[in-house]
mmCIF file of C-alpha atoms and ligand atoms in Angstrom:
data_model
loop_
_atom_site.group_PDB
_atom_site.id
_atom_site.type_symbol
_atom_site.label_atom_id
_atom_site.label_comp_id
_atom_site.label_asym_id
_atom_site.label_seq_id
_atom_site.Cartn_x
_atom_site.Cartn_y
_atom_site.Cartn_z
ATOM 1 C CA UNK T 1 21.988 1.313 -21.009
ATOM 2 C CA UNK T 2 21.838 -2.865 -22.018
ATOM 3 C CA UNK T 3 19.546 -5.012 -20.926
ATOM 4 C CA UNK T 4 21.658 -8.562 -21.344
ATOM 5 C CA UNK T 5 25.485 -7.973 -19.784
ATOM 6 C CA UNK T 6 28.390 -10.028 -17.935
ATOM 7 C CA UNK T 7 29.746 -9.144 -14.658
ATOM 8 C CA UNK T 8 32.818 -7.408 -13.642
ATOM 9 C CA UNK T 9 34.461 -9.773 -11.507
ATOM 10 C CA UNK T 10 35.375 -9.169 -7.865
ATOM 11 C CA UNK T 11 38.396 -9.260 -5.648
ATOM 12 C CA UNK T 12 39.480 -8.600 -2.196
ATOM 13 C CA UNK T 13 42.396 -6.615 -1.665
ATOM 14 C CA UNK T 14 44.915 -7.500 -3.951
ATOM 15 C CA UNK T 15 49.013 -7.068 -2.864
ATOM 16 C CA UNK T 16 50.600 -4.818 -5.646
ATOM 17 C CA UNK T 17 52.022 -7.428 -7.806
ATOM 18 C CA UNK T 18 49.109 -9.260 -7.990
ATOM 19 C CA UNK T 19 46.813 -5.741 -9.302
ATOM 20 C CA UNK T 20 49.590 -5.591 -11.739
ATOM 21 C CA UNK T 21 49.205 -8.754 -13.193
ATOM 22 C CA UNK T 22 45.836 -7.779 -13.729
ATOM 23 C CA UNK T 23 46.246 -4.804 -15.143
ATOM 24 C CA UNK T 24 48.827 -6.133 -17.784
ATOM 25 C CA UNK T 25 45.882 -8.903 -18.483
ATOM 26 C CA UNK T 26 43.781 -5.740 -19.364
ATOM 27 C CA UNK T 27 40.683 -7.026 -17.307
ATOM 28 C CA UNK T 28 38.390 -4.918 -15.981
ATOM 29 C CA UNK T 29 38.015 -6.081 -11.974
ATOM 30 C CA UNK T 30 36.540 -4.564 -8.907
ATOM 31 C CA UNK T 31 38.565 -4.486 -6.178
ATOM 32 C CA UNK T 32 37.175 -4.485 -2.826
ATOM 33 C CA UNK T 33 39.117 -2.947 0.179
ATOM 34 C CA UNK T 34 41.871 -0.958 -1.943
ATOM 35 C CA UNK T 35 40.710 1.977 0.150
ATOM 36 C CA UNK T 36 39.582 1.003 3.550
ATOM 37 C CA UNK T 37 41.503 3.280 5.473
ATOM 38 C CA UNK T 38 40.455 6.445 3.302
ATOM 39 C CA UNK T 39 39.507 9.261 5.697
ATOM 40 C CA UNK T 40 37.280 9.800 3.162
ATOM 41 C CA UNK T 41 34.708 7.046 3.652
ATOM 42 C CA UNK T 42 32.115 8.449 5.884
ATOM 43 C CA UNK T 43 33.380 11.991 5.834
ATOM 44 C CA UNK T 44 32.721 13.053 2.469
ATOM 45 C CA UNK T 45 28.634 14.128 2.615
ATOM 46 C CA UNK T 46 27.893 17.408 0.846
ATOM 47 C CA UNK T 47 28.224 19.385 4.179
ATOM 48 C CA UNK T 48 31.587 17.986 4.695
ATOM 49 C CA UNK T 49 32.825 19.145 1.235
ATOM 50 C CA UNK T 50 31.390 22.207 1.073
ATOM 51 C CA UNK T 51 33.163 23.239 4.429
ATOM 52 C CA UNK T 52 36.180 22.428 3.446
ATOM 53 C CA UNK T 53 36.193 23.246 -0.291
ATOM 54 C CA UNK T 54 32.918 25.063 -0.843
ATOM 55 C CA UNK T 55 35.024 28.429 -1.662
ATOM 56 C CA UNK T 56 36.870 26.986 -4.619
ATOM 57 C CA UNK T 57 36.024 27.528 -8.203
ATOM 58 C CA UNK T 58 35.582 24.293 -9.888
ATOM 59 C CA UNK T 59 35.070 23.160 -13.410
ATOM 60 C CA UNK T 60 31.001 21.842 -13.765
ATOM 61 C CA UNK T 61 30.034 20.043 -16.945
ATOM 62 C CA UNK T 62 26.580 21.576 -17.912
ATOM 63 C CA UNK T 63 24.442 19.100 -20.504
ATOM 64 C CA UNK T 64 22.105 21.520 -22.076
ATOM 65 C CA UNK T 65 20.330 18.157 -23.444
ATOM 66 C CA UNK T 66 19.553 16.855 -19.566
ATOM 67 C CA UNK T 67 20.181 13.781 -19.399
ATOM 68 C CA UNK T 68 21.618 12.718 -22.442
ATOM 69 C CA UNK T 69 24.934 14.164 -23.278
ATOM 70 C CA UNK T 70 25.694 14.665 -26.658
ATOM 71 C CA UNK T 71 27.578 17.474 -26.297
ATOM 72 C CA UNK T 72 28.364 19.612 -23.071
ATOM 73 C CA UNK T 73 30.020 22.671 -22.438
ATOM 74 C CA UNK T 74 32.325 23.178 -19.055
ATOM 75 C CA UNK T 75 31.630 26.270 -16.955
ATOM 76 C CA UNK T 76 33.121 27.433 -13.427
ATOM 77 C CA UNK T 77 31.563 27.835 -10.821
ATOM 78 C CA UNK T 78 31.993 28.367 -6.523
ATOM 79 C CA UNK T 79 31.720 24.813 -5.296
ATOM 80 C CA UNK T 80 29.140 25.925 -2.866
ATOM 81 C CA UNK T 81 27.064 26.704 -5.223
ATOM 82 C CA UNK T 82 27.182 23.579 -7.070
ATOM 83 C CA UNK T 83 26.450 21.813 -3.946
ATOM 84 C CA UNK T 84 23.279 24.000 -3.930
ATOM 85 C CA UNK T 85 22.325 22.411 -7.337
ATOM 86 C CA UNK T 86 22.907 18.734 -6.070
ATOM 87 C CA UNK T 87 20.749 19.622 -2.873
ATOM 88 C CA UNK T 88 18.131 21.298 -4.821
ATOM 89 C CA UNK T 89 14.429 20.100 -6.580
ATOM 90 C CA UNK T 90 15.711 21.187 -10.016
ATOM 91 C CA UNK T 91 17.542 18.974 -12.231
ATOM 92 C CA UNK T 92 21.015 18.130 -10.827
ATOM 93 C CA UNK T 93 21.731 15.538 -13.708
ATOM 94 C CA UNK T 94 22.387 18.310 -16.114
ATOM 95 C CA UNK T 95 25.975 19.140 -14.381
ATOM 96 C CA UNK T 96 28.364 17.095 -12.995
ATOM 97 C CA UNK T 97 31.787 18.243 -11.569
ATOM 98 C CA UNK T 98 33.433 15.549 -13.102
ATOM 99 C CA UNK T 99 37.205 14.485 -13.409
ATOM 100 C CA UNK T 100 38.402 17.875 -11.287
ATOM 101 C CA UNK T 101 42.572 17.148 -10.580
ATOM 102 C CA UNK T 102 42.161 16.715 -6.585
ATOM 103 C CA UNK T 103 45.218 18.753 -6.277
ATOM 104 C CA UNK T 104 44.647 21.539 -8.174
ATOM 105 C CA UNK T 105 40.553 22.227 -7.697
ATOM 106 C CA UNK T 106 40.340 20.709 -3.803
ATOM 107 C CA UNK T 107 43.543 20.806 -1.991
ATOM 108 C CA UNK T 108 41.990 20.319 1.165
ATOM 109 C CA UNK T 109 40.653 17.269 0.312
ATOM 110 C CA UNK T 110 43.732 15.834 -0.846
ATOM 111 C CA UNK T 111 44.819 13.935 2.274
ATOM 112 C CA UNK T 112 41.405 12.393 2.327
ATOM 113 C CA UNK T 113 42.456 10.035 -0.426
ATOM 114 C CA UNK T 114 45.828 8.978 -0.637
ATOM 115 C CA UNK T 115 46.974 6.592 -3.432
ATOM 116 C CA UNK T 116 45.928 2.998 -2.869
ATOM 117 C CA UNK T 117 48.638 0.771 -1.872
ATOM 118 C CA UNK T 118 47.955 -1.240 -5.056
ATOM 119 C CA UNK T 119 49.305 1.727 -7.363
ATOM 120 C CA UNK T 120 52.357 2.254 -4.584
ATOM 121 C CA UNK T 121 55.481 3.529 -6.764
ATOM 122 C CA UNK T 122 53.429 4.263 -9.638
ATOM 123 C CA UNK T 123 54.659 6.578 -11.884
ATOM 124 C CA UNK T 124 52.591 9.508 -12.652
ATOM 125 C CA UNK T 125 49.282 8.917 -11.122
ATOM 126 C CA UNK T 126 46.690 11.670 -11.462
ATOM 127 C CA UNK T 127 43.878 11.844 -9.509
ATOM 128 C CA UNK T 128 40.556 13.366 -10.592
ATOM 129 C CA UNK T 129 37.398 13.786 -8.419
ATOM 130 C CA UNK T 130 33.893 13.383 -9.527
ATOM 131 C CA UNK T 131 30.812 14.386 -7.751
ATOM 132 C CA UNK T 132 27.429 14.676 -8.993
ATOM 133 C CA UNK T 133 23.738 13.426 -8.758
ATOM 134 C CA UNK T 134 21.877 11.181 -11.184
ATOM 135 C CA UNK T 135 24.194 12.218 -13.968
ATOM 136 C CA UNK T 136 25.066 10.174 -16.887
ATOM 137 C CA UNK T 137 28.305 10.161 -18.491
ATOM 138 C CA UNK T 138 28.761 9.888 -22.439
ATOM 139 C CA UNK T 139 30.291 6.603 -23.294
ATOM 140 C CA UNK T 140 34.150 6.995 -23.630
ATOM 141 C CA UNK T 141 37.813 5.379 -23.460
ATOM 142 C CA UNK T 142 40.973 6.281 -22.459
ATOM 143 C CA UNK T 143 43.358 6.489 -24.930
ATOM 144 C CA UNK T 144 46.701 6.139 -23.028
ATOM 145 C CA UNK T 145 45.845 5.780 -19.069
ATOM 146 C CA UNK T 146 44.975 3.068 -17.329
ATOM 147 C CA UNK T 147 42.052 4.109 -14.634
ATOM 148 C CA UNK T 148 41.028 2.813 -10.993
ATOM 149 C CA UNK T 149 37.876 4.813 -10.199
ATOM 150 C CA UNK T 150 37.650 4.442 -6.429
ATOM 151 C CA UNK T 151 33.753 5.068 -5.201
ATOM 152 C CA UNK T 152 33.592 7.364 -1.893
ATOM 153 C CA UNK T 153 29.754 7.455 -1.354
ATOM 154 C CA UNK T 154 26.901 6.949 -3.182
ATOM 155 C CA UNK T 155 26.180 4.115 -5.860
ATOM 156 C CA UNK T 156 27.329 4.139 -9.321
ATOM 157 C CA UNK T 157 26.208 2.306 -12.431
ATOM 158 C CA UNK T 158 29.165 1.552 -14.554
ATOM 159 C CA UNK T 159 28.740 -0.282 -18.024
ATOM 160 C CA UNK T 160 31.896 -1.447 -19.863
ATOM 161 C CA UNK T 161 32.619 -2.589 -23.575
ATOM 162 C CA UNK T 162 36.220 -4.506 -24.294
ATOM 163 C CA UNK T 163 38.259 -2.574 -26.813
ATOM 164 C CA UNK T 164 37.548 -5.005 -29.851
ATOM 165 C CA UNK T 165 33.991 -3.526 -29.346
ATOM 166 C CA UNK T 166 34.648 0.162 -30.662
ATOM 167 C CA UNK T 167 33.398 -0.649 -34.204
ATOM 168 C CA UNK T 168 30.163 -0.725 -32.553
ATOM 169 C CA UNK T 169 29.988 2.143 -30.601
ATOM 170 C CA UNK T 170 29.478 5.086 -32.924
ATOM 171 C CA UNK T 171 32.374 6.838 -32.121
ATOM 172 C CA UNK T 172 33.568 9.844 -33.548
ATOM 173 C CA UNK T 173 36.275 10.747 -36.117
ATOM 174 C CA UNK T 174 39.752 10.410 -34.941
ATOM 175 C CA UNK T 175 40.488 14.272 -36.112
ATOM 176 C CA UNK T 176 37.304 15.281 -33.380
ATOM 177 C CA UNK T 177 38.123 16.788 -30.176
ATOM 178 C CA UNK T 178 36.140 14.216 -28.908
ATOM 179 C CA UNK T 179 37.853 11.320 -30.759
ATOM 180 C CA UNK T 180 36.979 8.809 -27.986
ATOM 181 C CA UNK T 181 33.571 9.687 -27.056
ATOM 182 C CA UNK T 182 30.743 8.347 -28.448
ATOM 183 C CA UNK T 183 27.444 10.198 -29.669
ATOM 184 C CA UNK T 184 24.955 7.403 -28.829
ATOM 185 C CA UNK T 185 22.081 8.083 -26.348
ATOM 186 C CA UNK T 186 22.297 4.924 -24.368
ATOM 187 C CA UNK T 187 18.649 5.796 -22.553
ATOM 188 C CA UNK T 188 15.870 3.672 -22.596
ATOM 189 C CA UNK T 189 16.398 0.617 -25.616
ATOM 190 C CA UNK T 190 19.272 2.121 -27.185
ATOM 191 C CA UNK T 191 19.586 -1.377 -29.238
ATOM 192 C CA UNK T 192 16.305 -0.163 -31.097
ATOM 193 C CA UNK T 193 17.778 3.167 -32.192
ATOM 194 C CA UNK T 194 21.571 1.341 -33.005
ATOM 195 C CA UNK T 195 21.899 -1.770 -34.709
ATOM 196 C CA UNK T 196 25.393 -2.847 -34.180
ATOM 197 C CA UNK T 197 25.176 -2.124 -30.296
ATOM 198 C CA UNK T 198 23.258 -5.519 -30.623
ATOM 199 C CA UNK T 199 26.802 -7.002 -31.333
ATOM 200 C CA UNK T 200 28.565 -5.433 -28.926
ATOM 201 C CA UNK T 201 28.793 -7.220 -25.261
ATOM 202 C CA UNK T 202 28.014 -4.853 -22.087
ATOM 203 C CA UNK T 203 29.823 -5.644 -18.658
ATOM 204 C CA UNK T 204 28.021 -3.936 -15.772
ATOM 205 C CA UNK T 205 28.479 -3.605 -12.389
ATOM 206 C CA UNK T 206 27.353 -1.273 -9.416
ATOM 207 C CA UNK T 207 29.693 0.262 -7.519
ATOM 208 C CA UNK T 208 29.201 1.159 -3.628
ATOM 209 C CA UNK T 209 31.420 2.768 -1.205
ATOM 210 C CA UNK T 210 34.815 1.460 -1.021
ATOM 211 C CA UNK T 211 34.757 -0.235 -4.229
ATOM 212 C CA UNK T 212 37.219 0.436 -6.585
ATOM 213 C CA UNK T 213 36.850 -0.713 -10.427
ATOM 214 C CA UNK T 214 40.147 -1.354 -12.058
ATOM 215 C CA UNK T 215 39.108 0.278 -16.225
ATOM 216 C CA UNK T 216 41.671 -0.940 -18.502
ATOM 217 C CA UNK T 217 42.931 1.258 -21.321
ATOM 218 C CA UNK T 218 40.240 1.435 -24.486
ATOM 219 C CA UNK T 219 37.788 -0.263 -22.466
ATOM 220 C CA UNK T 220 34.240 1.841 -23.257
ATOM 221 C CA UNK T 221 32.764 2.521 -19.818
ATOM 222 C CA UNK T 222 29.877 4.755 -19.306
ATOM 223 C CA UNK T 223 28.541 5.212 -15.691
ATOM 224 C CA UNK T 224 25.767 6.526 -13.857
ATOM 225 C CA UNK T 225 25.487 7.959 -10.492
ATOM 226 C CA UNK T 226 22.412 6.569 -8.661
ATOM 227 C CA UNK T 227 21.214 9.704 -6.518
ATOM 228 C CA UNK T 228 24.128 11.238 -5.054
ATOM 229 C CA UNK T 229 27.582 9.922 -5.416
ATOM 230 C CA UNK T 230 31.223 10.764 -4.909
ATOM 231 C CA UNK T 231 34.354 9.515 -6.439
ATOM 232 C CA UNK T 232 38.345 9.807 -7.176
ATOM 233 C CA UNK T 233 39.588 7.976 -10.100
ATOM 234 C CA UNK T 234 43.157 7.344 -10.142
ATOM 235 C CA UNK T 235 44.657 7.664 -14.370
ATOM 236 C CA UNK T 236 48.160 6.685 -15.358
ATOM 237 C CA UNK T 237 50.069 6.061 -17.910
ATOM 238 C CA UNK T 238 49.741 2.731 -19.948
ATOM 239 C CA UNK T 239 52.863 0.484 -20.974
ATOM 240 C CA UNK T 240 50.857 -2.840 -22.041
ATOM 241 C CA UNK T 241 48.413 -3.392 -24.149
ATOM 242 C CA UNK T 242 49.176 -0.056 -26.319
ATOM 243 C CA UNK T 243 48.834 -1.700 -29.644
ATOM 244 C CA UNK T 244 46.129 -4.066 -29.158
ATOM 245 C CA UNK T 245 43.949 -4.146 -31.225
ATOM 246 C CA UNK T 246 46.217 -2.321 -33.555
ATOM 247 C CA UNK T 247 43.203 -0.233 -35.557
ATOM 248 C CA UNK T 248 42.065 1.470 -32.277
ATOM 249 C CA UNK T 249 45.782 2.362 -31.317
ATOM 250 C CA UNK T 250 46.046 3.705 -34.321
ATOM 251 C CA UNK T 251 43.253 5.720 -34.116
ATOM 252 C CA UNK T 252 43.844 6.692 -30.417
ATOM 253 C CA UNK T 253 47.413 7.866 -31.375
ATOM 254 C CA UNK T 254 46.068 9.997 -34.276
ATOM 255 C CA UNK T 255 43.009 11.881 -32.097
ATOM 256 C CA UNK T 256 45.338 12.297 -29.723
ATOM 257 C CA UNK T 257 48.191 13.914 -31.694
ATOM 258 C CA UNK T 258 45.240 15.832 -32.836
ATOM 259 C CA UNK T 259 43.795 17.020 -30.144
ATOM 260 C CA UNK T 260 46.932 18.266 -28.531
ATOM 261 C CA UNK T 261 48.457 19.887 -31.550
ATOM 262 C CA UNK T 262 45.369 21.330 -33.119
ATOM 263 C CA UNK T 263 41.688 21.191 -31.883
ATOM 264 C CA UNK T 264 42.761 20.809 -28.031
ATOM 265 C CA UNK T 265 44.775 24.451 -29.207
ATOM 266 C CA UNK T 266 41.632 25.814 -30.542
ATOM 267 C CA UNK T 267 39.646 24.959 -27.992
ATOM 268 C CA UNK T 268 42.621 26.415 -25.431
ATOM 269 C CA UNK T 269 42.361 29.536 -26.976
ATOM 270 C CA UNK T 270 38.786 30.284 -27.189
ATOM 271 C CA UNK T 271 38.663 29.164 -23.731
ATOM 272 C CA UNK T 272 41.519 31.953 -22.995
ATOM 273 C CA UNK T 273 39.048 34.604 -25.125
ATOM 274 C CA UNK T 274 36.140 34.321 -23.846
ATOM 275 C CA UNK T 275 36.500 32.059 -20.497
ATOM 276 C CA UNK T 276 34.633 28.945 -21.304
ATOM 277 C CA UNK T 277 35.347 26.116 -24.123
ATOM 278 C CA UNK T 278 32.869 26.438 -26.725
ATOM 279 C CA UNK T 279 32.275 23.044 -27.437
HETATM 280 O O1 LIG D 301 33.090 8.711 -12.206
HETATM 281 C C1 LIG D 301 32.414 8.897 -13.557
HETATM 282 O O2 LIG D 301 31.139 9.179 -13.224
HETATM 283 C C2 LIG D 301 33.119 8.700 -14.550
HETATM 284 C C3 LIG D 301 34.533 8.393 -14.471
HETATM 285 C C4 LIG D 301 35.070 8.146 -15.940
HETATM 286 O O3 LIG D 301 34.636 8.226 -16.726
HETATM 287 C C5 LIG D 301 36.303 7.909 -15.733
HETATM 288 O O4 LIG D 301 36.883 8.184 -14.568
HETATM 289 O O5 LIG D 301 37.111 8.103 -16.996
#
């Protein structure tokens, strides 16, 4: 993770209109108070989640490389078994319940995390749950969506880079299944391994319970759960800024199209045959 970084601005509970102005500006912001009425705050302990949804089978990302995730695979596991791992002395950072659709995988928890008022009336919203301990995601950007990452319990460090920096961040080629993921190992002192990273301008923040981070379209981000952490991210289709910068917009459209028409189908077929994606 970078040594020199910029701060992400914080604002208190904006109204819907003000929040939409921020979305249109395409700048990351920490929103305080957006989820203050959520039943999940203070409630989502491992024991609570186990009791409510422990019987559910959920997708767990597994990182064979340990705390650095160049590649990963996804396995299906009962949630109570996964919580056993999180509570064990083993290596919980090797796995992560990441982006599990709340309504599909954790229906008992949907009412705990209602759509925040700043997103009232927004079309096509999806919510993904993240539950992990000490896990670190790979650096990536969203190629079509805006996102609001709502921290429910524990702490999460997030480092973001503006869209203009994508050339400094070693993204996979546009025809890759993971075209919007970087292959950089950001552990230790990454600037010594990747000269171009020294040109990039990281924005850094640590989210606490109740914070919500707006992650704009095309902004690269990497997250690190500091201990046990639970969050839910809301995604919705971006309508502004989708062609800026043009080169990133073009590679994103090409990458998304290729994944939905070709590589995604191949991976989906393998998953159907063998029960897990071979990537
Ligand atoms: O919450 C996390 O750890 C990852 C969130 C993220 O990367 C995302 O919402 O795209």
